[in-house]
CSV table of N, CA and C in Angstrom, one decimal:
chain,number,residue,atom,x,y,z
R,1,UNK,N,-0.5,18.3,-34.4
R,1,UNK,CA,0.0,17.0,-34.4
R,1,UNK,C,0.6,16.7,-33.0
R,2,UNK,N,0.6,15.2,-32.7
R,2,UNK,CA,1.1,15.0,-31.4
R,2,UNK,C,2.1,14.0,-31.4
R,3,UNK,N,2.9,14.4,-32.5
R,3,UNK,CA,4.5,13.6,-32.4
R,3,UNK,C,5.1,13.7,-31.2
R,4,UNK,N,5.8,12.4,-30.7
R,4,UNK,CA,6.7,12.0,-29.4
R,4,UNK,C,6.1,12.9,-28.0
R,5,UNK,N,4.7,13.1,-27.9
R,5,UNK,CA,4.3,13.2,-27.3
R,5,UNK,C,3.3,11.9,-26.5
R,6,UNK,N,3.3,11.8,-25.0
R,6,UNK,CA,4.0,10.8,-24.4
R,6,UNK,C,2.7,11.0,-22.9
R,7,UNK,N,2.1,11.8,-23.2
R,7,UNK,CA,1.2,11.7,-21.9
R,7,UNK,C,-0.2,11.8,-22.0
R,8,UNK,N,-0.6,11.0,-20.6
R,8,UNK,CA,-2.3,10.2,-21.4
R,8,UNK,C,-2.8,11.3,-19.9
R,9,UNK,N,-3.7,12.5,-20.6
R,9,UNK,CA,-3.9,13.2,-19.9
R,9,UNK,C,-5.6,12.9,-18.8
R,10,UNK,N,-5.9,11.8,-19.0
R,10,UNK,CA,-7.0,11.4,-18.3
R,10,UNK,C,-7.7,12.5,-17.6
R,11,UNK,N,-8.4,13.3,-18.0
R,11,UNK,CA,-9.2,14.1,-17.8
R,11,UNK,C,-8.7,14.4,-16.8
R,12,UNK,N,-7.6,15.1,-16.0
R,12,UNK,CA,-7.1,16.0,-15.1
R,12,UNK,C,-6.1,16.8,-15.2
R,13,UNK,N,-6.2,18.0,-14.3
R,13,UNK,CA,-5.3,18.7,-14.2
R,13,UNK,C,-3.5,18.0,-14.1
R,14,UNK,N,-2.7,18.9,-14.5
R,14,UNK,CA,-1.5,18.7,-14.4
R,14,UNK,C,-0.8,18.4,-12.3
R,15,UNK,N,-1.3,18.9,-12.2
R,15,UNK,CA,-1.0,18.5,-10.4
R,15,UNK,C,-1.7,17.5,-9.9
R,16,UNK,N,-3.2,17.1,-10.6
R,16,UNK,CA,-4.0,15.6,-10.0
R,16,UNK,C,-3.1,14.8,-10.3
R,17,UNK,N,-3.0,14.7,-11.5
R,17,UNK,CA,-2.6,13.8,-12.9
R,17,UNK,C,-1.0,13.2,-12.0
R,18,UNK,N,-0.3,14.1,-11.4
R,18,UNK,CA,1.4,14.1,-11.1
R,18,UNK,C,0.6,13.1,-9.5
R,19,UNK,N,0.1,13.9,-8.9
R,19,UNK,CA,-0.1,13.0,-7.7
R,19,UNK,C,-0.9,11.5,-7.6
R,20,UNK,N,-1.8,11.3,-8.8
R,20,UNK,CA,-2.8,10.7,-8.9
R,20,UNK,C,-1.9,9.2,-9.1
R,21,UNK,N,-0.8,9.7,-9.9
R,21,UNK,CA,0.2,8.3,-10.6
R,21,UNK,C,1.0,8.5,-9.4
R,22,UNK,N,1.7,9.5,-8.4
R,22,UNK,CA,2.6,9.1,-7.4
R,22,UNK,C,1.7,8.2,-6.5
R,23,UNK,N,0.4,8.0,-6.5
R,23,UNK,CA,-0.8,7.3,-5.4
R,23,UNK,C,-0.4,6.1,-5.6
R,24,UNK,N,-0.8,5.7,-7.3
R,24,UNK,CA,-1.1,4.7,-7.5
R,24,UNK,C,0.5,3.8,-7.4
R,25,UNK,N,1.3,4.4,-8.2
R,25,UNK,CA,3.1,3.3,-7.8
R,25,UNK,C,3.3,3.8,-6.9
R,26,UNK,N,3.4,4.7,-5.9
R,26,UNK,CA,3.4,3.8,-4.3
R,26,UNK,C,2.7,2.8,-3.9
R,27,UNK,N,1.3,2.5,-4.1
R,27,UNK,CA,0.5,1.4,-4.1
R,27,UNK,C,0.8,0.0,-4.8
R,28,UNK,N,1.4,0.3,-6.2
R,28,UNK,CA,1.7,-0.7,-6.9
R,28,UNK,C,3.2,-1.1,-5.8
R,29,UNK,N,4.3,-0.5,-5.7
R,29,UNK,CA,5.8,-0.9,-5.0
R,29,UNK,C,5.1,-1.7,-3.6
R,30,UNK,N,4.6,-1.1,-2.4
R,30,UNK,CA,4.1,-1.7,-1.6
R,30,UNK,C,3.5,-2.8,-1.5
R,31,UNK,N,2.3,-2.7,-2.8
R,31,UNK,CA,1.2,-4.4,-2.6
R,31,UNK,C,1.8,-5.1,-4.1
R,32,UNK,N,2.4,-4.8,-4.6
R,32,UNK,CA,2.9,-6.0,-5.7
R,32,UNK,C,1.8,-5.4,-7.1
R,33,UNK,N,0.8,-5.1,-7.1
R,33,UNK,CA,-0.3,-5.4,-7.9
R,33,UNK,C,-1.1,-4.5,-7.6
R,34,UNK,N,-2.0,-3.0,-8.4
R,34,UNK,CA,-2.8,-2.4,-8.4
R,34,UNK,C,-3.9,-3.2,-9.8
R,35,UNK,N,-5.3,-2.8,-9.1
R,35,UNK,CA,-6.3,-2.8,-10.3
R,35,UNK,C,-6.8,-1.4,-10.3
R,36,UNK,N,-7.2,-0.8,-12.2
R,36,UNK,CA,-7.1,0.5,-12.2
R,36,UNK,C,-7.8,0.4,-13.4
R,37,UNK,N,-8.2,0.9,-14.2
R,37,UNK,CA,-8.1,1.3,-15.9
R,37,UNK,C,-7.2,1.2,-16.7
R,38,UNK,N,-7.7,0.8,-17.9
R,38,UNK,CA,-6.6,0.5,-18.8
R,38,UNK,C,-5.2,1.6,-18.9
R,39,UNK,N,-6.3,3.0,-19.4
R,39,UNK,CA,-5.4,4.3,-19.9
R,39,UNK,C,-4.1,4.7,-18.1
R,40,UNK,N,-5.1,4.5,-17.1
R,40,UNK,CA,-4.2,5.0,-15.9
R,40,UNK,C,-3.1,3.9,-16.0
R,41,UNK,N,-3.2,3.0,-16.1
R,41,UNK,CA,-2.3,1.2,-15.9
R,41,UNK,C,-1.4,1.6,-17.3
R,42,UNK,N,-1.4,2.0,-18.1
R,42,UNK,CA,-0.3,2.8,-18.9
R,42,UNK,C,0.4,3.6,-18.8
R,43,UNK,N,-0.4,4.6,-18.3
R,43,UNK,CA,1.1,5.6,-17.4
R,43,UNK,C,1.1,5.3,-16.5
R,44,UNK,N,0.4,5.0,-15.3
R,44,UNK,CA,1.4,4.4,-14.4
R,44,UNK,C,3.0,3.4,-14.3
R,45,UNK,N,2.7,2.5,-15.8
R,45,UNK,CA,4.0,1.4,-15.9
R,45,UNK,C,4.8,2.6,-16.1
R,46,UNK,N,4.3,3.7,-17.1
R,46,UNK,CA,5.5,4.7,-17.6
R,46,UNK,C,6.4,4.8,-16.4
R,47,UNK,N,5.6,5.7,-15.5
R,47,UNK,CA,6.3,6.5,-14.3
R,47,UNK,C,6.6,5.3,-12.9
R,48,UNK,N,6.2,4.1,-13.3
R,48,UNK,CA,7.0,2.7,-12.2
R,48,UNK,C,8.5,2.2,-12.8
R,49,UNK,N,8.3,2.1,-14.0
R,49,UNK,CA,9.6,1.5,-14.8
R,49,UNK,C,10.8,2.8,-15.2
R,50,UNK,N,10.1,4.1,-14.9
R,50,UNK,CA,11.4,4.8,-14.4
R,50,UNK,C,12.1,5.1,-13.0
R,51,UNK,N,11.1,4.9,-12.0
R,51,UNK,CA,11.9,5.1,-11.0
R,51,UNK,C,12.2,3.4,-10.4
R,52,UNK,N,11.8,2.6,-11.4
R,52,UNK,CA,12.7,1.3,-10.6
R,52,UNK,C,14.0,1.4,-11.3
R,53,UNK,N,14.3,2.2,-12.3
R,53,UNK,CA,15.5,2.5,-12.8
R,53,UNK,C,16.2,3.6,-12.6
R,54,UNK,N,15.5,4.1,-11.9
R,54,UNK,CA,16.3,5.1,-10.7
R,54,UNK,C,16.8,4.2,-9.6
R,55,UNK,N,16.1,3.6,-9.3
R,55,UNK,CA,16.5,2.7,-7.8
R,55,UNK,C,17.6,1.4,-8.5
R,56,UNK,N,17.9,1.2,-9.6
R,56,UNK,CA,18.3,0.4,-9.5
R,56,UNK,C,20.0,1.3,-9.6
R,57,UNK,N,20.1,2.4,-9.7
R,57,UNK,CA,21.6,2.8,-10.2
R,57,UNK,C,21.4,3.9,-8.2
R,58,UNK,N,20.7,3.4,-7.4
R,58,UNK,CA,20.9,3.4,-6.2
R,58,UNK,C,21.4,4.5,-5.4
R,59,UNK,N,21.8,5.0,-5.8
R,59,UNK,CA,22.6,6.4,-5.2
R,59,UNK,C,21.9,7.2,-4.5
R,60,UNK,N,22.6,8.7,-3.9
R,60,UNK,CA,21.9,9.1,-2.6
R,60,UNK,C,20.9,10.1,-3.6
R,61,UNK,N,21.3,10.6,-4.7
R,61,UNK,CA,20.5,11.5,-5.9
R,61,UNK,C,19.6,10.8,-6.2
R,62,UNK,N,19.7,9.9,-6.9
R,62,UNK,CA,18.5,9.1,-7.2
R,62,UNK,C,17.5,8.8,-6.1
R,63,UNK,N,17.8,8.5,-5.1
R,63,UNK,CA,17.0,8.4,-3.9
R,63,UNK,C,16.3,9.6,-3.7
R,64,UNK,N,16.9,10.6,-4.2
R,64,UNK,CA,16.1,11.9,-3.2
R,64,UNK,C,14.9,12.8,-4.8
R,65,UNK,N,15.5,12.3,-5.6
R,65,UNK,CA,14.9,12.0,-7.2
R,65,UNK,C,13.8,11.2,-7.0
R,66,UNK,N,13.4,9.8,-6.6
R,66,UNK,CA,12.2,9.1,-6.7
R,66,UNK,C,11.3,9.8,-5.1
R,67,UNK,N,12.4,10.0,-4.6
R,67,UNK,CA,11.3,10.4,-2.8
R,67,UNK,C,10.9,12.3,-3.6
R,68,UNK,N,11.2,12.7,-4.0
R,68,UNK,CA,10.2,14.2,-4.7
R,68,UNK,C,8.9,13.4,-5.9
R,69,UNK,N,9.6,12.3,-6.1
R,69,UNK,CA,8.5,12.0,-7.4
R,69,UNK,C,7.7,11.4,-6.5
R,70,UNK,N,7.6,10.3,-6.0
R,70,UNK,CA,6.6,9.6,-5.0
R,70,UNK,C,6.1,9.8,-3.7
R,71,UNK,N,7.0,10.5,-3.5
R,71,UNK,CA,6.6,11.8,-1.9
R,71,UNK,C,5.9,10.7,-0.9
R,72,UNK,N,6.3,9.1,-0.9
R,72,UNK,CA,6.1,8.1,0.0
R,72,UNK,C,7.1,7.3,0.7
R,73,UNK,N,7.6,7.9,2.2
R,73,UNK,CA,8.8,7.3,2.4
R,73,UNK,C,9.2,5.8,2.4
R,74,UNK,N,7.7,5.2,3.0
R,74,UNK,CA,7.6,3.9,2.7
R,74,UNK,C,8.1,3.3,1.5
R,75,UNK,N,7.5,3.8,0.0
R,75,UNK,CA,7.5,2.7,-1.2
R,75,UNK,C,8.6,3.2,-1.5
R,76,UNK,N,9.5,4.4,-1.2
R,76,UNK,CA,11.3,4.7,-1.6
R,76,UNK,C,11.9,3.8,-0.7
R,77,UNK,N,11.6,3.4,0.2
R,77,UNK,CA,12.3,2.5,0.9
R,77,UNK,C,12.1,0.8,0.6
R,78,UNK,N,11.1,0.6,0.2
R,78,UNK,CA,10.6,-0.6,-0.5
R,78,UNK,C,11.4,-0.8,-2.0
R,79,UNK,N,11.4,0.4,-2.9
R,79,UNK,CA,12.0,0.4,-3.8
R,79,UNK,C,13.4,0.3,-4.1
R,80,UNK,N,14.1,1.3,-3.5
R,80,UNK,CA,15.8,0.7,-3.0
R,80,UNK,C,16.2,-0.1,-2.5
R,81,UNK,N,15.0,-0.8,-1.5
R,81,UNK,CA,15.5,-1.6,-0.9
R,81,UNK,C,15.3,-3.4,-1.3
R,82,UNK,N,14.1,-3.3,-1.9
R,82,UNK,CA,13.8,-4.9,-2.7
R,82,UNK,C,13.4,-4.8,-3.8
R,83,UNK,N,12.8,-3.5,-4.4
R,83,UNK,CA,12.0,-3.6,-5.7
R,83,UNK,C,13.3,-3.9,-6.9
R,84,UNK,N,14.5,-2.7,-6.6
R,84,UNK,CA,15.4,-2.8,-7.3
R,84,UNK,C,16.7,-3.7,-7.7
R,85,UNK,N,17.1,-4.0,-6.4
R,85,UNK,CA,18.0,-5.5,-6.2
R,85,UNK,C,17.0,-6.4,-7.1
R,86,UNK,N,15.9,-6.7,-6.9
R,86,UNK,CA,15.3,-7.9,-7.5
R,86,UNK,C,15.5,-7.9,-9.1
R,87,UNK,N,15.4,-6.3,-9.6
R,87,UNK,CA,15.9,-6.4,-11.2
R,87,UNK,C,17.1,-6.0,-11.4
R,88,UNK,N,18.1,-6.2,-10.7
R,88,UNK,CA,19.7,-5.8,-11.2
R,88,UNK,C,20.1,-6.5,-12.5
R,89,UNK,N,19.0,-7.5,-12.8
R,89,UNK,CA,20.2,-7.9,-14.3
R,89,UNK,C,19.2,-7.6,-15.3
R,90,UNK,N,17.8,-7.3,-15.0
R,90,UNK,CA,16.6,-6.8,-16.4
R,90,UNK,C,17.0,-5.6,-16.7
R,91,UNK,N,17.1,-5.5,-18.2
R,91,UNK,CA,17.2,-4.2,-19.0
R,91,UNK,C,15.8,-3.3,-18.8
R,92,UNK,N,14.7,-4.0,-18.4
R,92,UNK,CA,13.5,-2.7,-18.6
R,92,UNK,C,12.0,-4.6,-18.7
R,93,UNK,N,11.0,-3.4,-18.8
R,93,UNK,CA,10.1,-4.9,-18.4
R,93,UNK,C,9.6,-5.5,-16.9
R,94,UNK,N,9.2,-4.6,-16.3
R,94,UNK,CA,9.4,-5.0,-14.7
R,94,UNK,C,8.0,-4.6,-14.4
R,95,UNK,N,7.3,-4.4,-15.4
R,95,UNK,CA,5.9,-4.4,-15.2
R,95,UNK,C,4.6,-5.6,-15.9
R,96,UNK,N,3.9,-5.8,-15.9
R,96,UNK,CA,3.1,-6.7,-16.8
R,96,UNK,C,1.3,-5.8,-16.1
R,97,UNK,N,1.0,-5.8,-17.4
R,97,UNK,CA,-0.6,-5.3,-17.8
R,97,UNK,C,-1.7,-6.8,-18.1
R,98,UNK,N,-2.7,-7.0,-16.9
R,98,UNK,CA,-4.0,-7.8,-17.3
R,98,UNK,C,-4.7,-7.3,-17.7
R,99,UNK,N,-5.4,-7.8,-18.3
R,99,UNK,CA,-7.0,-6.9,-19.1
R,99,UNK,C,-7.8,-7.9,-19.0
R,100,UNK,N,-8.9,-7.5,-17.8
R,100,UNK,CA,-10.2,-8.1,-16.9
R,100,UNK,C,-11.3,-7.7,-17.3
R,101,UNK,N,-11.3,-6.9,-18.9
R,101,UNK,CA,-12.3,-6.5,-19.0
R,101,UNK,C,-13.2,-5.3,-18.8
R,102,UNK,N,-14.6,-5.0,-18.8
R,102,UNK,CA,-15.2,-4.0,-18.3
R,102,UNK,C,-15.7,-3.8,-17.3
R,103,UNK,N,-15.9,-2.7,-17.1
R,103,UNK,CA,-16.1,-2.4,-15.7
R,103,UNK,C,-17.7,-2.4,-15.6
R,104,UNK,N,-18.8,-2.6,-15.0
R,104,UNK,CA,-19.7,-2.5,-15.1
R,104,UNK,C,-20.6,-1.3,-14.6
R,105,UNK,N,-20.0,-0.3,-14.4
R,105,UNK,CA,-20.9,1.0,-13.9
R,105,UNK,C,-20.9,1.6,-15.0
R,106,UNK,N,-19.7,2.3,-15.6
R,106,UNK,CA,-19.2,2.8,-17.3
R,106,UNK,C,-18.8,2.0,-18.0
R,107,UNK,N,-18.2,0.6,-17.7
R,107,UNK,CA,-18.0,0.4,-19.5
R,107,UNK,C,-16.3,1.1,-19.2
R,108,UNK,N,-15.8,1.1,-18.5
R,108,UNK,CA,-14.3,1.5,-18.7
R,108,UNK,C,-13.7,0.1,-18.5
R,109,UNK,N,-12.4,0.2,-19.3
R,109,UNK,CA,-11.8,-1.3,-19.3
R,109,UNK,C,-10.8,-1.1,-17.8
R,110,UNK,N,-10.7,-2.2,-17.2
R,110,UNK,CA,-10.6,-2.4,-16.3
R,110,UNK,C,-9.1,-3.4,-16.3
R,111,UNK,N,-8.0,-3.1,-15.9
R,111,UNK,CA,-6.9,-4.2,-15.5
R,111,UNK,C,-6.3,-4.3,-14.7
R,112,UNK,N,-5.1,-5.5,-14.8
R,112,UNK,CA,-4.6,-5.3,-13.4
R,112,UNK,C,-2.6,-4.8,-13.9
R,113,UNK,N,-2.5,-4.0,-12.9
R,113,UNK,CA,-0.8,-3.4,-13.2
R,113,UNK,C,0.1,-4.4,-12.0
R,114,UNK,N,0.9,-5.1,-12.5
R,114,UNK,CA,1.7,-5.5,-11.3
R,114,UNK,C,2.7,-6.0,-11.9
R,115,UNK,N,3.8,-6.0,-10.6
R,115,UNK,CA,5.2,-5.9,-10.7
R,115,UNK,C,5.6,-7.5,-11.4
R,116,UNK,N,6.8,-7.6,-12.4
R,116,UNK,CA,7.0,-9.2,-12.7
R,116,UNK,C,7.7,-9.4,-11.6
R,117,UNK,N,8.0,-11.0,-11.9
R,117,UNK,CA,9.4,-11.5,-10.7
R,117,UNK,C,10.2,-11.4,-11.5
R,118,UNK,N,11.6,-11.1,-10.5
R,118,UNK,CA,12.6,-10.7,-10.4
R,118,UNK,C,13.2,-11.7,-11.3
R,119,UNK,N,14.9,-11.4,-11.4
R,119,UNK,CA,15.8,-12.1,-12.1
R,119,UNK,C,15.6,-13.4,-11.5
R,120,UNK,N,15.9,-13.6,-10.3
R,120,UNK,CA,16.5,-14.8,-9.6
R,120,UNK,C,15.3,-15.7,-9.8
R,121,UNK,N,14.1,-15.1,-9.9
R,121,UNK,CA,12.9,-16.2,-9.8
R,121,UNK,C,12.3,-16.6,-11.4
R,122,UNK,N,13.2,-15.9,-12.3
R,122,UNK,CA,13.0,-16.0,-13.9
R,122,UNK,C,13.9,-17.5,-14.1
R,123,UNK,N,15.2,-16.9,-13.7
R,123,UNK,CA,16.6,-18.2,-13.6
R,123,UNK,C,16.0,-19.1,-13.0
R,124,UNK,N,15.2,-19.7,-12.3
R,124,UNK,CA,15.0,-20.8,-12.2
R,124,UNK,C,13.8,-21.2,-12.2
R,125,UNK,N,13.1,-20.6,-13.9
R,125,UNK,CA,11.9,-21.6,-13.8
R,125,UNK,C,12.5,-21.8,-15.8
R,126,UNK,N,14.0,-21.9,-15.5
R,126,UNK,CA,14.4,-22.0,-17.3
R,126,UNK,C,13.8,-23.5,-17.5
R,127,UNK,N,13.6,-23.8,-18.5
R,127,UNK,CA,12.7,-24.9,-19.3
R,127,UNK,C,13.5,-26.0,-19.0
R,128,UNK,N,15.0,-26.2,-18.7
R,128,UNK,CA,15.9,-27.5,-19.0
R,128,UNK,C,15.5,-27.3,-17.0
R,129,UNK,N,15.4,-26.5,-16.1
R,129,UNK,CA,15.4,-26.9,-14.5
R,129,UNK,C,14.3,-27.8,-14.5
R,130,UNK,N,13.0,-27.2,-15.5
R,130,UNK,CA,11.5,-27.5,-15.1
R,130,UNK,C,11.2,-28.6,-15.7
R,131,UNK,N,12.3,-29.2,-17.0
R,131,UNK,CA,11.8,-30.8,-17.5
R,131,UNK,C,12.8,-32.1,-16.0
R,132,UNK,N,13.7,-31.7,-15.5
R,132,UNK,CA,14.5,-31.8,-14.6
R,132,UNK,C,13.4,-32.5,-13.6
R,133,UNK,N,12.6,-31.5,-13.0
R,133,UNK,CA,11.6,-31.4,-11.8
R,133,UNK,C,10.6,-32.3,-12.5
């Protein structure tokens, strides 16, 4: 049985599998938006939506906690530096999943993983600003 078991082992090894998802959310933190497969676009949200909540509690541990996980100086610095400020007031949800379909070589479903906007850009598209406008 595979109670609270939690990982989508996409046909690789345990060390592909760890670097293959640090590839891809460095790619997602840096360009906003990765396109991928469904099954990877699911754990990847897993492993983005924990370390933007590492970055958002900011500290020099946490920092040295996401730079072992993502082993990308760049997207730790992207991430402390704008990914996390931008969600200081979201509880979790800092991802969103498109589904584009299949892929046409296999037949694998194909989406897109990318980051939502931030608080500040949610607060002003509330429904009473936008009849306003």
């Amino acid at each position: 049985m595979r109670h609270r078991v939690h990982t989508f082992k996409v046909g690789r090894s345990g060390a592909h599998r760890r670097s293959m998802l640090a590839n891809m959310v460095s790619s997602l933190f840096l360009n906003g938006q990765i396109k991928t497969t469904l099954v990877k676009a699911k754990e990847a949200r897993r492993f983005a939506e924990k370390l933007i909540t590492l970055g958002k509690q900011g500290d020099l541990h946490r920092r040295r906690l996401a730079a072992a996980r993502l082993r990308n100086k760049d997207a730790v610095k992207m991430l402390f530096g704008e990914i996390a400020p931008r969600y200081a007031g979201r509880a979790g949800g800092y991802t969103r999943i498109y589904k584009l379909g299949q892929r046409i070589g296999d037949g694998a479903e194909v989406c897109l993983l990318q980051l939502v906007e931030g608080a500040e850009a949610a607060a002003k598209a509330t429904p009473a600003e936008a009849k306003a406008e």
